[in-house]
DNA sequence: CTTGTTTACTAAACAGTGTTCAGTACATTT
DNA sequence: AAATGTACTGAACACTGTTTAGTAAACAAG
């Protein structure tokens, strides 16, 4: 029965075709400005076809959000091989930053936009991608605790605190709430604030 | 010439009428789901009329964003009268939180959504509301430095760090990125993480 | 009081959006 | 060769933000 296998393969390829066209359009034009019709035009199919492969636009965005997590975790890996656990943590923070600046649209989808979470909610599923990425952070924080870098013992709570902080800079920056500082000083200021955070948790956590 | 004055008064009242109807609809239905036509219906005018008082939807959202800042700064004031500067800082953080939880749609508009910043950008204006709210925080941090609570001397950088952190929790929570924790533990976990942050900067900053 | 002008407003249209569904043409099975 | 199943689409539905031409009332000047 090679025929059903071929069909499944074709179906998978079509999903990929849609996803790649969508991703390309989204990343170069921004998520808000790309419509289902644009994507359909790009792959030379009718808009209705897309709905044979994705329940709605949120599902499509959720699928791209997943690609984003794959990419982010890939970029985290080199950091995880550093010897010192605290260096590891700092490098993860820097990479979170860098990922956001280099892939602002993807980051937005992964951590700011409502759409992908709405897709999750209406299937009442769990956010596995977020969980596994957060898992990397927790492990790293636990290593810091075990190595005696941090006195505080609850790795999960500490991880939330660290994530929130790093995410805060990023979200404020991407959503233009730091534009009240002159453009020249902006990045420098963020660097300084991040360094300050690092030094503060090194001393105080 | 009382006639032009009356006309100006009427114009101002119409703006208010639109703004209040819009605000009411937005806060009870969410910003994404309210259209210009909905607002027009609510005040029993044609949609086109709204465009005589606001350039576009972004300007309308920006105006409501301003109301939000008035409200937030009002809620900050009691915190500013606390005697101890560090208590002041902590209380401001708690009130930032509380404001976000009690007015999620307003908070979204003020610190997460793109629309109001787009309105600002296309008039190339400065985000005065943000600046003045941030000013309160800087002053508070400066007081902590002067009182010897913090060793670190740059109030602006420290303020950015603190804002980012508090904002991080809030943004992740509001955009449902903390839903991977069980609902029962969620708020408790956030409280703990915030307390940890407070203790950490108290020791390490 | 009658002009002319300004103002406030709206109906209707434009160009777009996400989404659904009946219908078609082709592939596969019987 | 006929019947079934699948992949796809044209066209529509009910919206969206926004613009424009036109109307009716308010006002100012003669």
PDB file of N, CA, C and O (backbone and C1' of nucleotides) in Angstrom, chain A residues 1-18 53, chain C residues 28, chain D residues 6-8:
ATOM      1  N   UNK A   1       0.842  -1.227   0.000  1.00  0.00           N
ATOM      2  CA  UNK A   1       0.000   0.000   0.000  1.00  0.00           C
ATOM      3  C   UNK A   1       0.867   1.264   0.000  1.00  0.00           C
ATOM      4  O   UNK A   1       0.844   2.068   0.915  1.00  0.00           O
ATOM      5  N   UNK A   2       1.654   1.445  -1.020  1.00  0.00           N
ATOM      6  CA  UNK A   2       2.519   2.627  -1.118  1.00  0.00           C
ATOM      7  C   UNK A   2       1.751   3.895  -1.429  1.00  0.00           C
ATOM      8  O   UNK A   2       2.258   5.006  -1.289  1.00  0.00           O
ATOM      9  N   UNK A   3       0.473   3.711  -1.820  1.00  0.00           N
ATOM     10  CA  UNK A   3      -0.299   4.866  -2.313  1.00  0.00           C
ATOM     11  C   UNK A   3      -0.703   5.825  -1.185  1.00  0.00           C
ATOM     12  O   UNK A   3      -0.636   7.036  -1.341  1.00  0.00           O
ATOM     13  N   UNK A   4      -1.102   5.249  -0.052  1.00  0.00           N
ATOM     14  CA  UNK A   4      -1.486   6.127   1.065  1.00  0.00           C
ATOM     15  C   UNK A   4      -0.256   6.818   1.641  1.00  0.00           C
ATOM     16  O   UNK A   4      -0.331   7.961   2.108  1.00  0.00           O
ATOM     17  N   UNK A   5       0.859   6.105   1.590  1.00  0.00           N
ATOM     18  CA  UNK A   5       2.106   6.710   2.061  1.00  0.00           C
ATOM     19  C   UNK A   5       2.499   7.906   1.198  1.00  0.00           C
ATOM     20  O   UNK A   5       2.917   8.949   1.706  1.00  0.00           O
ATOM     21  N   UNK A   6       2.384   7.725  -0.114  1.00  0.00           N
ATOM     22  CA  UNK A   6       2.696   8.828  -1.035  1.00  0.00           C
ATOM     23  C   UNK A   6       1.780  10.011  -0.761  1.00  0.00           C
ATOM     24  O   UNK A   6       2.214  11.149  -0.698  1.00  0.00           O
ATOM     25  N   UNK A   7       0.505   9.712  -0.559  1.00  0.00           N
ATOM     26  CA  UNK A   7      -0.475  10.771  -0.282  1.00  0.00           C
ATOM     27  C   UNK A   7      -0.122  11.539   0.973  1.00  0.00           C
ATOM     28  O   UNK A   7      -0.221  12.760   1.034  1.00  0.00           O
ATOM     29  N   UNK A   8       0.261  10.774   1.978  1.00  0.00           N
ATOM     30  CA  UNK A   8       0.646  11.419   3.229  1.00  0.00           C
ATOM     31  C   UNK A   8       1.877  12.287   3.039  1.00  0.00           C
ATOM     32  O   UNK A   8       1.983  13.377   3.591  1.00  0.00           O
ATOM     33  N   UNK A   9       2.812  11.771   2.235  1.00  0.00           N
ATOM     34  CA  UNK A   9       4.031  12.512   1.951  1.00  0.00           C
ATOM     35  C   UNK A   9       3.674  13.814   1.230  1.00  0.00           C
ATOM     36  O   UNK A   9       4.195  14.876   1.546  1.00  0.00           O
ATOM     37  N   UNK A  10       2.774  13.715   0.281  1.00  0.00           N
ATOM     38  CA  UNK A  10       2.348  14.904  -0.469  1.00  0.00           C
ATOM     39  C   UNK A  10       1.672  15.915   0.445  1.00  0.00           C
ATOM     40  O   UNK A  10       1.881  17.111   0.317  1.00  0.00           O
ATOM     41  N   UNK A  11       0.862  15.404   1.331  1.00  0.00           N
ATOM     42  CA  UNK A  11       0.158  16.268   2.273  1.00  0.00           C
ATOM     43  C   UNK A  11       1.163  17.020   3.149  1.00  0.00           C
ATOM     44  O   UNK A  11       1.037  18.214   3.382  1.00  0.00           O
ATOM     45  N   UNK A  12       2.169  16.266   3.590  1.00  0.00           N
ATOM     46  CA  UNK A  12       3.213  16.858   4.422  1.00  0.00           C
ATOM     47  C   UNK A  12       3.992  17.917   3.646  1.00  0.00           C
ATOM     48  O   UNK A  12       4.315  18.980   4.179  1.00  0.00           O
ATOM     49  N   UNK A  13       4.240  17.631   2.381  1.00  0.00           N
ATOM     50  CA  UNK A  13       4.979  18.579   1.538  1.00  0.00           C
ATOM     51  C   UNK A  13       4.186  19.853   1.315  1.00  0.00           C
ATOM     52  O   UNK A  13       4.745  20.947   1.285  1.00  0.00           O
ATOM     53  N   UNK A  14       2.895  19.688   1.149  1.00  0.00           N
ATOM     54  CA  UNK A  14       2.030  20.852   0.943  1.00  0.00           C
ATOM     55  C   UNK A  14       2.027  21.724   2.188  1.00  0.00           C
ATOM     56  O   UNK A  14       2.132  22.946   2.096  1.00  0.00           O
ATOM     57  N   UNK A  15       1.924  21.100   3.344  1.00  0.00           N
ATOM     58  CA  UNK A  15       2.013  21.836   4.619  1.00  0.00           C
ATOM     59  C   UNK A  15       3.302  22.635   4.687  1.00  0.00           C
ATOM     60  O   UNK A  15       3.315  23.802   5.063  1.00  0.00           O
ATOM     61  N   UNK A  16       4.379  21.986   4.308  1.00  0.00           N
ATOM     62  CA  UNK A  16       5.690  22.615   4.324  1.00  0.00           C
ATOM     63  C   UNK A  16       5.726  23.805   3.358  1.00  0.00           C
ATOM     64  O   UNK A  16       6.261  24.865   3.680  1.00  0.00           O
ATOM     65  N   UNK A  17       5.155  23.579   2.176  1.00  0.00           N
ATOM     66  CA  UNK A  17       5.122  24.637   1.152  1.00  0.00           C
ATOM     67  C   UNK A  17       4.414  25.871   1.692  1.00  0.00           C
ATOM     68  O   UNK A  17       4.917  26.997   1.605  1.00  0.00           O
ATOM     69  N   UNK A  18       3.236  25.646   2.285  1.00  0.00           N
ATOM     70  CA  UNK A  18       2.471  26.751   2.861  1.00  0.00           C
ATOM     71  C   UNK A  18       3.271  27.426   3.966  1.00  0.00           C
ATOM     72  O   UNK A  18       3.434  28.640   3.989  1.00  0.00           O
ATOM     73  N   UNK A  53      -5.283  22.570   5.215  1.00  0.00           N
ATOM     74  CA  UNK A  53      -4.065  22.139   5.912  1.00  0.00           C
ATOM     75  C   UNK A  53      -3.911  22.771   7.300  1.00  0.00           C
ATOM     76  O   UNK A  53      -3.176  22.267   8.122  1.00  0.00           O
TER      77      UNK A  53
ATOM     78  P    DT C  28      -3.560   8.017  -7.877  1.00  0.00           P
ATOM     79  O5'  DT C  28      -4.739   7.101  -7.342  1.00  0.00           O
ATOM     80  C5'  DT C  28      -5.352   7.407  -6.081  1.00  0.00           C
ATOM     81  C4'  DT C  28      -6.558   6.500  -5.862  1.00  0.00           C
ATOM     82  C3'  DT C  28      -6.261   5.006  -6.001  1.00  0.00           C
ATOM     83  O3'  DT C  28      -6.469   4.386  -4.744  1.00  0.00           O
ATOM     84  C1'  DT C  28      -8.304   5.607  -7.061  1.00  0.00           C
TER      85       DT C  28
ATOM     86  P    DT D   6     -10.950   9.665   0.936  1.00  0.00           P
ATOM     87  O5'  DT D   6     -10.197  10.761   0.081  1.00  0.00           O
ATOM     88  C5'  DT D   6      -9.260  10.349  -0.924  1.00  0.00           C
ATOM     89  C4'  DT D   6      -8.829  11.562  -1.718  1.00  0.00           C
ATOM     90  C3'  DT D   6      -8.529  12.799  -0.877  1.00  0.00           C
ATOM     91  O3'  DT D   6      -7.183  13.148  -1.099  1.00  0.00           O
ATOM     92  C1'  DT D   6      -9.882  13.339  -2.760  1.00  0.00           C
ATOM     93  P    DA D   7      -6.484  14.371  -0.446  1.00  0.00           P
ATOM     94  O5'  DA D   7      -6.599  15.433  -1.633  1.00  0.00           O
ATOM     95  C5'  DA D   7      -5.909  15.201  -2.847  1.00  0.00           C
ATOM     96  C4'  DA D   7      -5.982  16.464  -3.683  1.00  0.00           C
ATOM     97  C3'  DA D   7      -5.613  17.735  -2.914  1.00  0.00           C
ATOM     98  O3'  DA D   7      -4.741  18.492  -3.737  1.00  0.00           O
ATOM     99  C1'  DA D   7      -7.818  17.935  -3.813  1.00  0.00           C
ATOM    100  P    DC D   8      -4.188  19.925  -3.260  1.00  0.00           P
ATOM    101  O5'  DC D   8      -5.266  20.900  -3.889  1.00  0.00           O
ATOM    102  C5'  DC D   8      -5.432  20.915  -5.308  1.00  0.00           C
ATOM    103  C4'  DC D   8      -6.696  21.651  -5.662  1.00  0.00           C
ATOM    104  C3'  DC D   8      -6.760  23.097  -5.199  1.00  0.00           C
ATOM    105  O3'  DC D   8      -6.337  23.942  -6.268  1.00  0.00           O
ATOM    106  C1'  DC D   8      -8.884  21.982  -5.121  1.00  0.00           C
TER     107       DC D   8
END
